[in-house]
Each structure stands twice: as structure tokens, then as C-alpha cells.
Coordinates of C-alpha atoms and ligand atoms in Angstrom, one line a residue:
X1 CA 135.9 100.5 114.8
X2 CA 134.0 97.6 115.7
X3 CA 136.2 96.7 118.2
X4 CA 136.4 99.5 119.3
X5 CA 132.7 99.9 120.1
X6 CA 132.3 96.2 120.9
X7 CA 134.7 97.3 123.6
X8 CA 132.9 100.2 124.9
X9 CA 129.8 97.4 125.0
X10 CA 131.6 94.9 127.4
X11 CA 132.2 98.2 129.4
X12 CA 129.2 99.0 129.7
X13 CA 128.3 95.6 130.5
X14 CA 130.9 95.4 133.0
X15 CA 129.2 98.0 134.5
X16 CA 125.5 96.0 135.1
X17 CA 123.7 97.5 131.8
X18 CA 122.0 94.4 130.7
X19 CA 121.7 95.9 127.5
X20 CA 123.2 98.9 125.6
X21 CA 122.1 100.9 122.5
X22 CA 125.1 103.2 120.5
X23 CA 123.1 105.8 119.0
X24 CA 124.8 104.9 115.6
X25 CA 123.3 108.2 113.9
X26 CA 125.4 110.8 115.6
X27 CA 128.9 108.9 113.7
X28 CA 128.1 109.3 110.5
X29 CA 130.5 108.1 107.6
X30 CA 132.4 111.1 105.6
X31 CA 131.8 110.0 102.3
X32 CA 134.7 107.8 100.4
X33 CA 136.8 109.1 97.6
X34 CA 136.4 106.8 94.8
X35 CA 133.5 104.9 96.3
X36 CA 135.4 101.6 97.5
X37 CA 134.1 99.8 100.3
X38 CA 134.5 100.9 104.0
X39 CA 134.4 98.2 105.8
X40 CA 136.1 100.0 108.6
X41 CA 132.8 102.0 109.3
X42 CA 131.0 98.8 110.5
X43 CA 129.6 99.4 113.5
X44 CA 127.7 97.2 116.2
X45 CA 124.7 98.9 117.0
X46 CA 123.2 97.1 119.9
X47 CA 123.8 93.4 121.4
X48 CA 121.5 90.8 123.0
X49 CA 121.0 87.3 123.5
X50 CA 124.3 86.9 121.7
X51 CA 123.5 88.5 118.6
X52 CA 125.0 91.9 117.6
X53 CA 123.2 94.3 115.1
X54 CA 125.4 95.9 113.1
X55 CA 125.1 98.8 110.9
X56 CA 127.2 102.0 109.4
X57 CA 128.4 99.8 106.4
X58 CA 128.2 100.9 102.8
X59 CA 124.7 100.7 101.8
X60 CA 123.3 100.0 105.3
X61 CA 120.1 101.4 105.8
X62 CA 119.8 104.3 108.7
X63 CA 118.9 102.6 112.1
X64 CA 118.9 103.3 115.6
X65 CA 118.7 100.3 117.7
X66 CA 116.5 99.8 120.6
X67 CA 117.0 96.2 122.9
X68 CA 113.5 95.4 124.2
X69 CA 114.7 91.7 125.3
X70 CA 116.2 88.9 125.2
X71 CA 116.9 88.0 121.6
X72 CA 114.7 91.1 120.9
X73 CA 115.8 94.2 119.3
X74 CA 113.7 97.6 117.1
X75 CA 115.6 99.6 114.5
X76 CA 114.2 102.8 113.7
X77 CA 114.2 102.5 109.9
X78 CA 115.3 106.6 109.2
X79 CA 115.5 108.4 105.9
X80 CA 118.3 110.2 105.0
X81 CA 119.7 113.2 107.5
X82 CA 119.3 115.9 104.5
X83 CA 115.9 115.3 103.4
X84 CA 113.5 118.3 104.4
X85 CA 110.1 117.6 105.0
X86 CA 108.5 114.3 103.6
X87 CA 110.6 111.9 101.6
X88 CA 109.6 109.6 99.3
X89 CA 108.3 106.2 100.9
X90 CA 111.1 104.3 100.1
X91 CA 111.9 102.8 103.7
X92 CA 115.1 101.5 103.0
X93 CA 117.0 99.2 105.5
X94 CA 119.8 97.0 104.9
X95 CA 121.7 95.7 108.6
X96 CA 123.7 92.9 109.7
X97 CA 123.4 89.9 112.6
X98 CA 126.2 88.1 114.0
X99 CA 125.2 85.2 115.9
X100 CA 127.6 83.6 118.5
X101 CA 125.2 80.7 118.0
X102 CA 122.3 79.4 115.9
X103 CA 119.2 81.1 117.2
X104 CA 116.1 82.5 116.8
X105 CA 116.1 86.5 117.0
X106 CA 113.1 89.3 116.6
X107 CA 114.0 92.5 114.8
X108 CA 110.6 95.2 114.7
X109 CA 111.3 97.4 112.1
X110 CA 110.1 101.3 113.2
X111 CA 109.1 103.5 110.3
X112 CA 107.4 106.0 112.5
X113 CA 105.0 108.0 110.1
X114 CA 105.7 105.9 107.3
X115 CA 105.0 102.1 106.3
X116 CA 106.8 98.8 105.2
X117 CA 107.4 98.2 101.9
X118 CA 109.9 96.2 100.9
X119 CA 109.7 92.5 101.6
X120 CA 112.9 91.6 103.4
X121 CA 115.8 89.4 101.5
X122 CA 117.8 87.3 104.1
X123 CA 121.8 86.6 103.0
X124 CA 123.8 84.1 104.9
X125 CA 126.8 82.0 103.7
X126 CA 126.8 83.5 99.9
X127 CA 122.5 82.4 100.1
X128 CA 120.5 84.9 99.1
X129 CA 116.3 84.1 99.8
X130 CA 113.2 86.0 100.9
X131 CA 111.8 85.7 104.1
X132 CA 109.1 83.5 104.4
X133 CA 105.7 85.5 104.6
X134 CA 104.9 83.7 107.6
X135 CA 108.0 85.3 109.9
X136 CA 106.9 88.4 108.8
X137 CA 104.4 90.2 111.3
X138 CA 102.8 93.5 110.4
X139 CA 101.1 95.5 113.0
X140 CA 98.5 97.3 111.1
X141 CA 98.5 99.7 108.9
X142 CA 102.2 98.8 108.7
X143 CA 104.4 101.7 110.4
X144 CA 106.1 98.5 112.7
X145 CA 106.9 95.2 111.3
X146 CA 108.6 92.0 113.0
X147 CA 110.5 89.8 111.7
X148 CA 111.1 86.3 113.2
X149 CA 114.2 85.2 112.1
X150 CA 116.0 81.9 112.7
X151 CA 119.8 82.9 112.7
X152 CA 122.6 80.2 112.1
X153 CA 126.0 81.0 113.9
X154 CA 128.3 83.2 111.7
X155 CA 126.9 86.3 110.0
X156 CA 123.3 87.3 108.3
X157 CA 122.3 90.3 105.9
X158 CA 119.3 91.6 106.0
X159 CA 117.4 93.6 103.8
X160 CA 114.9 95.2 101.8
X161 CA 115.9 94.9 98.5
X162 CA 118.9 93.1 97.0
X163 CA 121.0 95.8 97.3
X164 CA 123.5 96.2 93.6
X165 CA 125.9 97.5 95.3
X166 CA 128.3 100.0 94.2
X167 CA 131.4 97.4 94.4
X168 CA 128.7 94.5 92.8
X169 CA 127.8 97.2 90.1
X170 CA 131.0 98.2 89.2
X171 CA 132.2 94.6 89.1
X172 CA 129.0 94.2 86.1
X173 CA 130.4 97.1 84.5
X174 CA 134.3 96.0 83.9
X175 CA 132.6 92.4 83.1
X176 CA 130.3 94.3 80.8
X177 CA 133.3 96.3 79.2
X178 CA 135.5 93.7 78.8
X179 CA 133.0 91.1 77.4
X180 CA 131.6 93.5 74.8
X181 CA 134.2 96.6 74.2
X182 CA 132.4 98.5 75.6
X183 CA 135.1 102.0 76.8
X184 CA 134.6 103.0 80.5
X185 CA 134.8 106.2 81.3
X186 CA 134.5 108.6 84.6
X187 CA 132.2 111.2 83.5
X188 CA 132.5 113.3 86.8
X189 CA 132.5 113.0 90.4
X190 CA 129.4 112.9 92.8
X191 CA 129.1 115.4 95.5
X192 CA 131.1 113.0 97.8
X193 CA 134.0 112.6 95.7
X194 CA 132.8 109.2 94.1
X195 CA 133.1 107.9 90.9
X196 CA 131.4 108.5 88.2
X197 CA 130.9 105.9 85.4
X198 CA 130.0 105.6 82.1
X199 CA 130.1 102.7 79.3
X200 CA 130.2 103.7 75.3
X201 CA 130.2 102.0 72.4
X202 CA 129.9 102.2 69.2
X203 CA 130.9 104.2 65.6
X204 CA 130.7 108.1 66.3
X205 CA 129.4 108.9 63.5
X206 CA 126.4 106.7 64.3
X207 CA 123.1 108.5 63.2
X208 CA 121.3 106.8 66.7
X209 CA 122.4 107.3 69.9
X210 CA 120.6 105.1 72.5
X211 CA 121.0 106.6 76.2
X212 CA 120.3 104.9 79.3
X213 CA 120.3 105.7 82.9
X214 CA 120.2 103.8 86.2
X215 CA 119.6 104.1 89.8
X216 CA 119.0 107.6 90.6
X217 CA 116.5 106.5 93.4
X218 CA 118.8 104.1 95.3
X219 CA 116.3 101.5 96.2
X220 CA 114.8 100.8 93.1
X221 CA 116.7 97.5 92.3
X222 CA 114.2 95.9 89.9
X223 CA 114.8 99.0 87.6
X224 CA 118.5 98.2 87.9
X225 CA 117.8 95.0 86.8
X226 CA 116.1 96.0 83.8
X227 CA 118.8 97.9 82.9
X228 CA 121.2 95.7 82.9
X229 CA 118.9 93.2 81.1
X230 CA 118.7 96.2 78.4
X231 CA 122.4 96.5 78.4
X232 CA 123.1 92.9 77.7
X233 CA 120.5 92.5 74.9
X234 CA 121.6 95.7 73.0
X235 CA 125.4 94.4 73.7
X236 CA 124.3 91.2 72.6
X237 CA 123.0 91.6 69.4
X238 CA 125.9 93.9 68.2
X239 CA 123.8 96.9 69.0
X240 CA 127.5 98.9 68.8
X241 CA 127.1 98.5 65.2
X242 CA 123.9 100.1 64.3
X243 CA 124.3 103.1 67.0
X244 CA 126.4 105.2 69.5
X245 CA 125.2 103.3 72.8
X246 CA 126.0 105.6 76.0
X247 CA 125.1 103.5 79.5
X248 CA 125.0 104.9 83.1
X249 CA 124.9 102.3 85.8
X250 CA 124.9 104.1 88.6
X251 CA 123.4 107.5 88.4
X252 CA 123.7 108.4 92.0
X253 CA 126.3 106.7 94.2
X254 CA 126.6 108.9 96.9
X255 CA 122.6 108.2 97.7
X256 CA 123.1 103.7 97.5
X257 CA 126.5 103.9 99.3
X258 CA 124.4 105.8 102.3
X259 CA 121.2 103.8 102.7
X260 CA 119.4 106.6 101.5
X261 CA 115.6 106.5 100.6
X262 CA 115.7 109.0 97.7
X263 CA 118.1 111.7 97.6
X264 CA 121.9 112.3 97.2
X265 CA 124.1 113.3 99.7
X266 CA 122.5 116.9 100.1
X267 CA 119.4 116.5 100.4
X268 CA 118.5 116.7 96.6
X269 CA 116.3 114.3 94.4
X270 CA 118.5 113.6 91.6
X271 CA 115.4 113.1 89.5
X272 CA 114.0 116.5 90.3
X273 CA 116.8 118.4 89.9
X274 CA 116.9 117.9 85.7
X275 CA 116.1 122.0 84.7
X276 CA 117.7 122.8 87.7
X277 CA 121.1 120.8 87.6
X278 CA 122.3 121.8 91.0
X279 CA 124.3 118.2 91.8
X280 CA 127.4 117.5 90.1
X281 CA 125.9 114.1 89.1
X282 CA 123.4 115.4 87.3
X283 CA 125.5 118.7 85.7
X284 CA 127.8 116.1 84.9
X285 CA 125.5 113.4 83.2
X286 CA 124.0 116.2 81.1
X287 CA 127.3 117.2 80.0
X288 CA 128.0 113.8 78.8
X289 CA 125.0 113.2 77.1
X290 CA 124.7 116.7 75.2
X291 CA 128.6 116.1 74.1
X292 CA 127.3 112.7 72.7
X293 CA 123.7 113.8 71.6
X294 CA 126.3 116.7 69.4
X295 CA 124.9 116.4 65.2
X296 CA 122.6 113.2 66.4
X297 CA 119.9 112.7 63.9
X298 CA 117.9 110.4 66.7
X299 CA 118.1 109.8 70.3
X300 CA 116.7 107.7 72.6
X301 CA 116.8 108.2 76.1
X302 CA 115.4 105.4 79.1
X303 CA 115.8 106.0 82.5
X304 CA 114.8 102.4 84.6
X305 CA 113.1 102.9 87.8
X306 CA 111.3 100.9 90.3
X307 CA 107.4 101.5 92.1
X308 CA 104.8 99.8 93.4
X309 CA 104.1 98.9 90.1
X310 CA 105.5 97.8 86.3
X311 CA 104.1 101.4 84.0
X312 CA 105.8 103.6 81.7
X313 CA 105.7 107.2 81.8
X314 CA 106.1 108.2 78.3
X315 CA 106.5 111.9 76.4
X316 CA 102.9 113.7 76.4
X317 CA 100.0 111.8 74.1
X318 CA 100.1 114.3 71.7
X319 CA 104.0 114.4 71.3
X320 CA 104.9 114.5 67.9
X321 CA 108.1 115.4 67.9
X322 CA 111.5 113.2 67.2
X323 CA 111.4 109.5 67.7
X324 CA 107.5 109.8 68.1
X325 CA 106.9 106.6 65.5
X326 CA 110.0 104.8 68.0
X327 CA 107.5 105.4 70.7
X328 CA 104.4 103.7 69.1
X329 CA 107.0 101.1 68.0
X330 CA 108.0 100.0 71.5
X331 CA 104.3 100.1 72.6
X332 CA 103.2 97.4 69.9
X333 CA 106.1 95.5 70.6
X334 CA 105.1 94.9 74.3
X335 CA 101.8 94.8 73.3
X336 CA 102.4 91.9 71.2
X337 CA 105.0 90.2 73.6
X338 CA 104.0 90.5 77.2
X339 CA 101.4 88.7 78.5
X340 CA 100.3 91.8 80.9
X341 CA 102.0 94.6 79.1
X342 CA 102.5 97.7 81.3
X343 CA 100.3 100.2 81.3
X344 CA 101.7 103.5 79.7
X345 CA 101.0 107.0 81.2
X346 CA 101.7 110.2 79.1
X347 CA 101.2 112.3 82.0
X348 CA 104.5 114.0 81.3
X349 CA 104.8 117.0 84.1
X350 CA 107.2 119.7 82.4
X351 CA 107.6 121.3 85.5
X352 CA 109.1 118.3 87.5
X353 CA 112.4 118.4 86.9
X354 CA 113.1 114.9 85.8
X355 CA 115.5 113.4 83.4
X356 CA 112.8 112.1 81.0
X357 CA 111.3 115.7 80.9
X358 CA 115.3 117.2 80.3
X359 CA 115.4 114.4 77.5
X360 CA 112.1 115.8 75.8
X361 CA 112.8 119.5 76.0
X362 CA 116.5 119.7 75.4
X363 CA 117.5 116.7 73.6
X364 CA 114.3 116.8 71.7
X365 CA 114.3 112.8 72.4
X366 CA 111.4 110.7 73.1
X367 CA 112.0 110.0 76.7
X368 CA 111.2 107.5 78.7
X369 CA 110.8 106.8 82.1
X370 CA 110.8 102.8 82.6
X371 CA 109.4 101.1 85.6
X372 CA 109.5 98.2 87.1
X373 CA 107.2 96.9 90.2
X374 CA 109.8 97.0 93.6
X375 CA 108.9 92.9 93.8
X376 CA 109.0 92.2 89.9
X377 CA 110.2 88.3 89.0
X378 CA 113.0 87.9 86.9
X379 CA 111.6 87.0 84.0
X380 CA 109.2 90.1 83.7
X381 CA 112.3 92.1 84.3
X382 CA 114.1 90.1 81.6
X383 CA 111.5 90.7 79.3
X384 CA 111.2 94.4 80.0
X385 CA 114.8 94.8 78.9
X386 CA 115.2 92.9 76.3
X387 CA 112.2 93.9 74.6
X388 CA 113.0 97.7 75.4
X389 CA 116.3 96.8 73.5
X390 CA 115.0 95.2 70.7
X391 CA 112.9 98.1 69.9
X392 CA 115.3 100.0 70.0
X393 CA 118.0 98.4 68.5
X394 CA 115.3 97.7 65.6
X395 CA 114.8 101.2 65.2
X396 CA 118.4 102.4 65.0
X397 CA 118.9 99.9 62.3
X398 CA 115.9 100.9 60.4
X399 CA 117.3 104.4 59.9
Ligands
ZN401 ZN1 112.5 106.4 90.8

């Protein structure tokens, strides 16, 4: 496909256009059966000054691409075809630069009504790095933002977030398997036909089952992180042992393979559609979970996230239900281990829809929603984790 449309763009410049723009929007993917990478949807999205943008790639963001010079292009940075109405302000993009040559190339980034977030990573030659604050120009209050980039010959990634993607993620997760016997399983399929995975461990008859889901928003990379810091530690210390341990790596696949903002493929906020249960990966998450959660005395249930800021939403103040003493348990750990230990918000919103809410009113489990700020360091989201893990590892063992 690239050659094909690189084709149609030495046409047109056969024909005198100095520049050309393929309105990449109108083509679309169909999703992928088994969520491999299609590397045949790569598509050059505009060309100048011997660069070519290209875009249409699992986990690409959703761009339309403008030429305004030489060396000078805007990408639209869209939100997903399906969403109604506002969308969360996730402005994902994620695009590609192939240089004939080494040099320098300006890329404004067009979020229309809504405003840069994420601070771009730049990928060449297996180096991964953020882009220096100083390349970065925001035209107040932030709806366009240029970068300057200084592009070696060969190819660059650009993007907003590290992006864990679904080939990376389920490369951790037969690592993960393997290194800790840990069973894989495919829970479901996503409403695109994609895989859905799950990792168990542990004795069935285990009084504890510890839960934990991943990546329903697909930007939210620093929750990801977390998670798989979690994972590790609980793996780590034998936590198979001590308690059933049911992991979900990638909650929504259909919504990171497309370079979506929020949503799956229909339009639907996986973490809004909890009571509701409408997409197959949630139906089919719950379905997991209650068949494990089955004659559980305990469960505890975290579902990592990212936002503007490191907080956990927690079960109501008041809630006294099961696992209410794990919750004042975690709370004191943090306390006592992290330097600036995240705030916690009870504000739990029984009408929202989200898994944390599902976990409290039909598991009866002290739910948790855990986030982590969109630009966290690594060792905050290390510590995050870990700690999470050892709290709850901790209280499995103490039953
Ligand atoms: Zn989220």
C-alpha cells in the first residue's frame, strides 16, 4: 500500500503539484483478526522537503496532513470516528518520518477544540527520548503545537506516549507466563475479532483472589506501567502461592490498535459501560472474573489508569463492606513508603458505569481505581506497583 500511494504521489507530482495531501481518514483499516501487526496499512500521508509522514499503522494516532512548506507539514490530531459528541481529552498521536536525508523538519500538531497534552517521545534507530522542551512550541492556550525536529536519514516515530503496543504487550505477557507459570488464556474476542488475554495463577481453592485490569483508556501508558510493575512484584514474591491471581493486560485492544483517544471500536467507553456491558470486552471480562470470584472469601480488584495526575479513587468513605480493613491497609502502606503519597478520593459515582463501581456492587470487592500521572517517572511508577502488590499480597497471606 505504500507504494502504491507513494506512486499516486509522484503522479501527482508529475503533474506540477508541489505538494500533495491523501486524506488518510477516508481508508480506514478493517480491524485484524487476532490483533497481529499490519504493517501493510502503512500509508504516506503527505511528502515534502524529502520527508514523508506516514500514518495508518497499528496504533498510529488519527491525522490528516496538511503541507504548509518546505520541510513544513500540520496533522490534524482527530479522535476516534465513533465518538459522539465530546471525547475525553486524550489527544493521542503517534506518526512516522522518513527522511531521504538528515534534516530539520516542522510538524504543528492541530487539536482544533481541544489542547496538547502529551509531551512527545521521539524513536529512531531502537532510541527512544523525549523531545527537548525547547523544540516544542505551543501557541497559547495550546490547541496547535510545533515541534522542531532534527531528523537523521532513515526512519523516526513520533509520539505522545510510549505506546505498549499490542505486539510489545503480548510479547510481556508470554515472557511473563513463561518466567512465572503463569496459564494464558483468551478470555473472548473484542468487537474487532482480536484477542483477548488473560494470565492466572495460582491454587483454586485459594481463599484470595487478586484481580487486575489494564488499559481500557488506550493512552494511559503510565497506568500500564504500574500494572506490570504490580504483576512482577506479586509474581515475584510467589504471590501464586497465597492466592488465585487473575491479570488483564490489555483490556481494550481494538481502542490501542486504532489510535483511539478513549473508546473501543464503537464508539463506547469501556470504562463506562460496567452496569451496562454492551462490548464484548467488557461482557467477556465480567464473565471471567465472576467464574473466578465463584465461593471467593476475598477479592481484590485494581484497575491502573493514567491522568493528569497520580490519585486513587477508592470505594465510598463510609464503605464497610469486604476487604474494607485491605483498604486502610494499602493506604498506610503508601503512607509510610512514598515520599508524596497519592492523594485518595472516595468519590465513588455508582451511576458511572465503571469497573471499580461493577467490582463494589457485584463482586462485593473493595475496588480500586489506580492512577498514575500521564508523565509519571519510573521510579514513582515502580513504587506504585510494587507497593499496591505488597499490600496485597500481605493481605492474602494474612487470611
Ligand atoms: Zn482511564
Amino acid at each position: 500500500m505504500i507504494a502504491d500511494v507513494l506512486k499516486q504521489a509522484s503522479g501527482a507530482l508529475a503533474l506540477g503539484a508541489a505538494a500533495f495531501s491523501v486524506s488518510a481518514c477516508t481508508t480506514v483499516p478493517a480491524g485484524n483478526t487476532g490483533g497481529g501487526a499490519s504493517a501493510d496499512t502503512k500509508a504516506a500521508l503527505c511528502q515534502t522537503g524529502g520527508v514523508t509522514v506516514l500514518g495508518l499503522f497499528e496504533t498510529a494516532g488519527r491525522h490528516h496532513c496538511t503541507v504548509t512548506g518546505p520541510g513544513a507539514v500540520t496533522l490534524s490530531v482527530d479522535p476516534e470516528a465513533a465518538a459522539a459528541g465530546p471525547i475525553n481529552p486524550s489527544p493521542w498521536y503517534r506518526f512516522e518520518l522518513e527522511a531521504e536525508r538528515g534534516t530539520g523538519f516542522a510538524v504543528t500538531l492541530d487539536y482544533g477544540d481541544y489542547r496538547h497534552r502529551y509531551n512527545p517521545l521521539i524513536e529512531h534507530d531502537g532510541d527512544i527520548a523525549p523531545l527537548d522542551a525547547a523544540r516544542v512550541l505551543r501557541e497559547e492556550p495550546g490547541n496547535r503545537v510545533t515541534l522542531s525536529l532534527a531528523l537523521d536519514v532513515g526512519t523516526t516515530l513520533v509520539s505522545g506516549r510510549n505506546a505498549r503496543t499490542p505486539d510489545q504487550i503480548a510479547a510481556w505477557s508470554e515472557a511473563f507466563a513463561r518466567d512465572h507459570g503463569f496459564e494464558s488464556i483468551e478470555y473472548g474476542r473484542s468487537a474487532q475479532g482480536r484477542v483477548l488475554e488473560a494470565l492466572v495463577a495460582g491454587n483454586e481453592r485459594e481463599d484470595t483472589l487478586i484481580v487486575a485490569v489494564t488499559r481500557q483508556h488506550p493512552p494511559e501508558v503510565s497506568g500500564a506501567q504500574a500494572f506490570e510493575a504490580f504483576a512482577e512484584r506479586l509474581a515475584g514474591q510467589g504471590g501464586g502461592r497465597d492466592a488465585r491471581i487473575l491479570l488483564i493486560p490489555l483490556a481494550n485492544p481494538d481502542g490501542v490498535a486504532g489510535g483511539h483517544w478513549r473508546h473501543g471500536a464503537r464508539g463506547v467507553d469501556l470504562n463506562r459501560d460496567w452496569y451496562t456491558a454492551e462490548e464484548p470486552a467488557v461482557s467477556a471480562a465480567q464473565a471471567l472474573i465472576e467464574a473466578e470470584a465463584e465461593g471467593r472469601d476475598q477479592i481484590l480488584f485494581f484497575d491502573f489508569h493514567s491522568t493528569n495526575r497520580t490519585v486513587i479513587y477508592s470505594p465510598p468513605d463510609d464503605y464497610a463492606g469486604r476487604g474494607a480493613d485491605f483498604l486502610a491497609q494499602l493506604r498506610a502502606l503508601y503512607a509510610a513508603e512514598l515520599s508524596n503519597p497519592p492523594p485518595w478520593e472516595g468519590a465513588h459515582n455508582p451511576g458511572k458505569g465503571t469497573s471499580k463501581g461493577w467490582a463494589i456492587s457485584v463482586l462485593e470487592a473493595p475496588g480500586l481505581t489506580v492512577e498514575l500521572a500521564d508523565h509519571a517517572e519510573s521510579p514513582e511508577i515502580e513504587a506504585v506497583g510494587t507497593l499496591t502488590a505488597d499490600a496485597a499480597l500481605s493481605y492474602a497471606r494474612s487470611r
